[in-house]
Amino acid sequence: LATLLALSAPAVAGSFSISPLRVDFTATASTAALTVRNEDAAPVVVQTQGLAWSQEAGQDALTPSRDLLISPAVFTLQPGGSQLVRVALRRNVDPVRELTYRVLLQEVPQVASPDFTGLQVVLRLSVPVFVEPLAPAAAQVAWVATRGDDGRLSLSARNDGSAHARIHGFSVKTADGAATVLDQPELAYVLPGSSRHWTFDD
């Protein structure tokens, strides 16, 4: 996710990419490697952090966690260069429920020149990490639609299963299915024991 919006002043930001886009751990496979590549023409300094990932009140919540060991913690990417980032789980997997984390990779802002008058934009990318439990796990998602006093339509997806649900997108149609009322094309996750909410102006 790129943070900050460019206003009327010019904006300056680095550019780097990550592969793969998610990490999956099991009881027998608790290490992984990410390749981070600098797509910019200037060096970029990147800082890493492991975060516990939950969902509260229908929204994502991230808190610092020591459950993930990430190395290196800080590194410099030369133009066109790449860096291998190793991620390891340093706790036991849960017996029955999937554990969820995120690896945050954030550009460290560099000191601007004294004559710079634009806006510095910090690039931040977040990679989901899923830890499979010992027992077989699956998602169980139930949907609820409500309309508030202001007339806005709200949808909730509640996951009572033991693994995350990956929602690639959804559509809301009329009762007879003849017309599409709303489209939500964005990817979203619903974590086990959690819910996600969407509110629309229709």
Tab-separated table of C-alpha atoms in Angstrom:
chain	number	residue	atom	x	y	z
A	1	LEU	CA	0.000	0.000	0.000
A	2	ALA	CA	1.390	3.391	-0.912
A	3	THR	CA	0.752	5.953	1.783
A	4	LEU	CA	0.128	9.669	1.377
A	5	LEU	CA	-1.532	11.367	-1.568
A	6	ALA	CA	0.227	13.778	-3.874
A	7	LEU	CA	-1.185	17.277	-3.646
A	8	SER	CA	-0.273	20.140	-5.962
A	9	ALA	CA	3.456	19.746	-5.203
A	10	PRO	CA	5.580	17.134	-6.988
A	11	ALA	CA	5.929	13.787	-5.171
A	12	VAL	CA	9.014	11.609	-4.828
A	13	ALA	CA	8.928	7.899	-3.949
A	14	GLY	CA	10.994	4.783	-4.443
A	15	SER	CA	9.666	1.684	-6.148
A	16	PHE	CA	10.250	-1.943	-5.171
A	17	SER	CA	8.456	-5.238	-5.778
A	18	ILE	CA	8.099	-8.465	-3.772
A	19	SER	CA	7.788	-12.115	-4.779
A	20	PRO	CA	5.956	-14.262	-3.750
A	21	LEU	CA	2.913	-12.269	-2.645
A	22	ARG	CA	2.054	-14.520	0.323
A	23	VAL	CA	3.729	-16.931	2.732
A	24	ASP	CA	2.277	-20.267	3.886
A	25	PHE	CA	3.719	-22.111	6.890
A	26	THR	CA	2.974	-25.595	8.240
A	27	ALA	CA	4.253	-27.624	11.183
A	28	THR	CA	6.934	-29.094	8.918
A	29	ALA	CA	7.707	-26.002	6.820
A	30	SER	CA	8.296	-22.938	8.985
A	31	THR	CA	10.735	-20.940	6.856
A	32	ALA	CA	10.296	-18.979	3.632
A	33	ALA	CA	12.150	-16.485	1.452
A	34	LEU	CA	10.939	-13.290	-0.205
A	35	THR	CA	12.725	-11.635	-3.113
A	36	VAL	CA	12.596	-7.838	-2.990
A	37	ARG	CA	13.644	-5.978	-6.144
A	38	ASN	CA	14.336	-2.279	-6.630
A	39	GLU	CA	12.490	-1.025	-9.718
A	40	ASP	CA	13.750	2.544	-9.276
A	41	ALA	CA	16.804	4.319	-10.678
A	42	ALA	CA	18.012	5.313	-7.206
A	43	PRO	CA	18.987	3.252	-4.137
A	44	VAL	CA	16.229	2.572	-1.622
A	45	VAL	CA	16.508	1.609	2.052
A	46	VAL	CA	13.882	-0.905	3.220
A	47	GLN	CA	12.909	-1.780	6.785
A	48	THR	CA	11.049	-4.997	7.686
A	49	GLN	CA	8.682	-5.823	10.540
A	50	GLY	CA	6.567	-8.805	11.616
A	51	LEU	CA	2.977	-8.055	12.624
A	52	ALA	CA	0.186	-10.141	14.135
A	53	TRP	CA	-2.871	-9.817	11.904
A	54	SER	CA	-6.420	-9.885	13.258
A	55	GLN	CA	-9.746	-8.291	12.356
A	56	GLU	CA	-11.662	-6.143	14.812
A	57	ALA	CA	-15.028	-4.514	14.224
A	58	GLY	CA	-14.887	-5.707	10.634
A	59	GLN	CA	-11.523	-4.090	9.852
A	60	ASP	CA	-7.898	-5.267	9.751
A	61	ALA	CA	-5.836	-4.768	12.914
A	62	LEU	CA	-2.027	-5.098	12.979
A	63	THR	CA	0.122	-5.279	16.110
A	64	PRO	CA	3.898	-5.821	16.481
A	65	SER	CA	4.791	-9.481	17.035
A	66	ARG	CA	7.950	-11.448	17.809
A	67	ASP	CA	6.472	-14.664	16.390
A	68	LEU	CA	8.174	-13.992	13.046
A	69	LEU	CA	11.939	-13.756	12.646
A	70	ILE	CA	12.801	-11.632	9.582
A	71	SER	CA	16.338	-11.207	8.256
A	72	PRO	CA	17.709	-8.765	7.326
A	73	ALA	CA	15.715	-6.240	9.338
A	74	VAL	CA	17.050	-3.286	7.311
A	75	PHE	CA	18.781	-3.347	3.937
A	76	THR	CA	19.694	-1.138	0.983
A	77	LEU	CA	18.593	-2.001	-2.548
A	78	GLN	CA	20.759	-0.662	-5.327
A	79	PRO	CA	19.051	0.390	-8.610
A	80	GLY	CA	17.874	-2.777	-10.360
A	81	GLY	CA	19.182	-4.863	-7.467
A	82	SER	CA	17.434	-7.510	-5.381
A	83	GLN	CA	17.579	-8.791	-1.813
A	84	LEU	CA	16.551	-12.154	-0.369
A	85	VAL	CA	14.552	-11.693	2.845
A	86	ARG	CA	14.178	-14.790	5.012
A	87	VAL	CA	11.124	-15.265	7.212
A	88	ALA	CA	10.878	-17.905	9.951
A	89	LEU	CA	8.130	-18.833	12.405
A	90	ARG	CA	9.466	-19.109	15.940
A	91	ARG	CA	6.429	-20.502	17.745
A	92	ASN	CA	4.468	-23.722	17.529
A	93	VAL	CA	1.525	-23.913	15.182
A	94	ASP	CA	-1.947	-23.841	16.723
A	95	PRO	CA	-3.614	-27.258	17.113
A	96	VAL	CA	-6.966	-26.291	15.577
A	97	ARG	CA	-6.958	-22.743	14.157
A	98	GLU	CA	-4.919	-21.008	11.489
A	99	LEU	CA	-2.554	-18.245	12.666
A	100	THR	CA	-2.249	-15.077	10.596
A	101	TYR	CA	0.503	-12.478	10.332
A	102	ARG	CA	1.828	-9.901	7.904
A	103	VAL	CA	5.376	-9.036	6.889
A	104	LEU	CA	5.661	-5.290	6.451
A	105	LEU	CA	8.331	-3.869	4.140
A	106	GLN	CA	8.577	-0.105	4.246
A	107	GLU	CA	10.820	2.377	2.519
A	108	VAL	CA	12.928	4.437	4.920
A	109	PRO	CA	12.585	8.126	3.904
A	110	GLN	CA	15.843	9.732	2.891
A	111	VAL	CA	16.845	13.246	3.878
A	112	ALA	CA	15.635	15.659	1.201
A	113	SER	CA	17.907	18.282	-0.273
A	114	PRO	CA	17.520	21.795	1.178
A	115	ASP	CA	15.947	23.120	-2.032
A	116	PHE	CA	13.341	20.321	-2.301
A	117	THR	CA	9.772	21.683	-2.061
A	118	GLY	CA	7.697	18.648	-3.085
A	119	LEU	CA	6.097	15.799	-1.144
A	120	GLN	CA	7.997	12.667	-0.143
A	121	VAL	CA	5.882	9.498	-0.480
A	122	VAL	CA	6.774	6.425	1.563
A	123	LEU	CA	6.154	3.075	-0.132
A	124	ARG	CA	4.868	0.314	2.139
A	125	LEU	CA	4.062	-3.262	1.109
A	126	SER	CA	2.412	-5.891	3.280
A	127	VAL	CA	2.696	-9.650	2.651
A	128	PRO	CA	0.127	-11.991	4.292
A	129	VAL	CA	1.442	-14.971	6.261
A	130	PHE	CA	-0.791	-17.982	7.014
A	131	VAL	CA	0.168	-20.755	9.454
A	132	GLU	CA	-1.761	-23.977	8.886
A	133	PRO	CA	-2.983	-25.670	12.105
A	134	LEU	CA	-2.353	-29.319	12.977
A	135	ALA	CA	-5.973	-30.323	12.413
A	136	PRO	CA	-7.695	-29.980	9.002
A	137	ALA	CA	-9.009	-26.434	8.633
A	138	ALA	CA	-11.530	-24.748	6.366
A	139	ALA	CA	-13.446	-21.487	6.123
A	140	GLN	CA	-17.171	-21.240	6.894
A	141	VAL	CA	-18.501	-17.892	5.695
A	142	ALA	CA	-22.012	-16.537	6.255
A	143	TRP	CA	-23.250	-13.315	4.633
A	144	VAL	CA	-25.661	-10.758	6.101
A	145	ALA	CA	-27.064	-7.693	4.314
A	146	THR	CA	-28.657	-4.795	6.189
A	147	ARG	CA	-29.766	-1.265	5.380
A	148	GLY	CA	-29.080	1.489	7.896
A	149	ASP	CA	-31.260	4.410	8.913
A	150	ASP	CA	-29.358	6.529	6.377
A	151	GLY	CA	-30.369	4.166	3.583
A	152	ARG	CA	-26.863	2.840	2.989
A	153	LEU	CA	-26.470	-0.860	2.260
A	154	SER	CA	-24.050	-2.812	4.464
A	155	LEU	CA	-22.733	-6.325	3.872
A	156	SER	CA	-20.982	-8.472	6.458
A	157	ALA	CA	-19.068	-11.707	5.904
A	158	ARG	CA	-18.600	-13.740	9.082
A	159	ASN	CA	-16.078	-16.597	9.066
A	160	ASP	CA	-16.828	-19.186	11.763
A	161	GLY	CA	-14.348	-21.658	10.318
A	162	SER	CA	-10.769	-22.419	11.337
A	163	ALA	CA	-9.019	-21.043	8.204
A	164	HIS	CA	-9.175	-17.788	6.263
A	165	ALA	CA	-11.532	-17.128	3.363
A	166	ARG	CA	-10.182	-15.384	0.280
A	167	ILE	CA	-12.857	-13.290	-1.422
A	168	HIS	CA	-11.856	-12.264	-4.917
A	169	GLY	CA	-14.918	-10.035	-5.352
A	170	PHE	CA	-18.676	-10.129	-5.203
A	171	SER	CA	-21.787	-8.615	-6.744
A	172	VAL	CA	-25.142	-7.688	-5.250
A	173	LYS	CA	-28.053	-8.319	-7.609
A	174	THR	CA	-31.776	-7.699	-7.532
A	175	ALA	CA	-34.014	-10.460	-6.150
A	176	ASP	CA	-34.764	-11.793	-9.619
A	177	GLY	CA	-31.108	-11.638	-10.624
A	178	ALA	CA	-31.900	-9.399	-13.586
A	179	ALA	CA	-29.678	-6.479	-12.611
A	180	THR	CA	-26.473	-5.885	-10.672
A	181	VAL	CA	-26.890	-3.330	-7.916
A	182	LEU	CA	-23.323	-3.205	-6.618
A	183	ASP	CA	-19.908	-4.568	-7.584
A	184	GLN	CA	-16.972	-5.142	-5.219
A	185	PRO	CA	-14.039	-6.338	-7.356
A	186	GLU	CA	-11.259	-6.001	-4.772
A	187	LEU	CA	-9.539	-8.944	-3.101
A	188	ALA	CA	-10.309	-9.318	0.617
A	189	TYR	CA	-9.548	-11.823	3.355
A	190	VAL	CA	-11.882	-12.889	6.160
A	191	LEU	CA	-9.811	-14.394	8.967
A	192	PRO	CA	-11.036	-17.322	11.111
A	193	GLY	CA	-13.366	-16.220	13.884
A	194	SER	CA	-13.609	-12.752	12.348
A	195	SER	CA	-15.752	-10.690	10.013
A	196	ARG	CA	-15.400	-8.054	7.300
A	197	HIS	CA	-17.839	-5.233	6.611
A	198	TRP	CA	-18.562	-3.234	3.467
A	199	THR	CA	-20.859	-0.203	3.272
A	200	PHE	CA	-22.105	1.171	-0.022
A	201	ASP	CA	-23.899	4.273	-1.240
A	202	ASP	CA	-26.483	3.028	-3.734
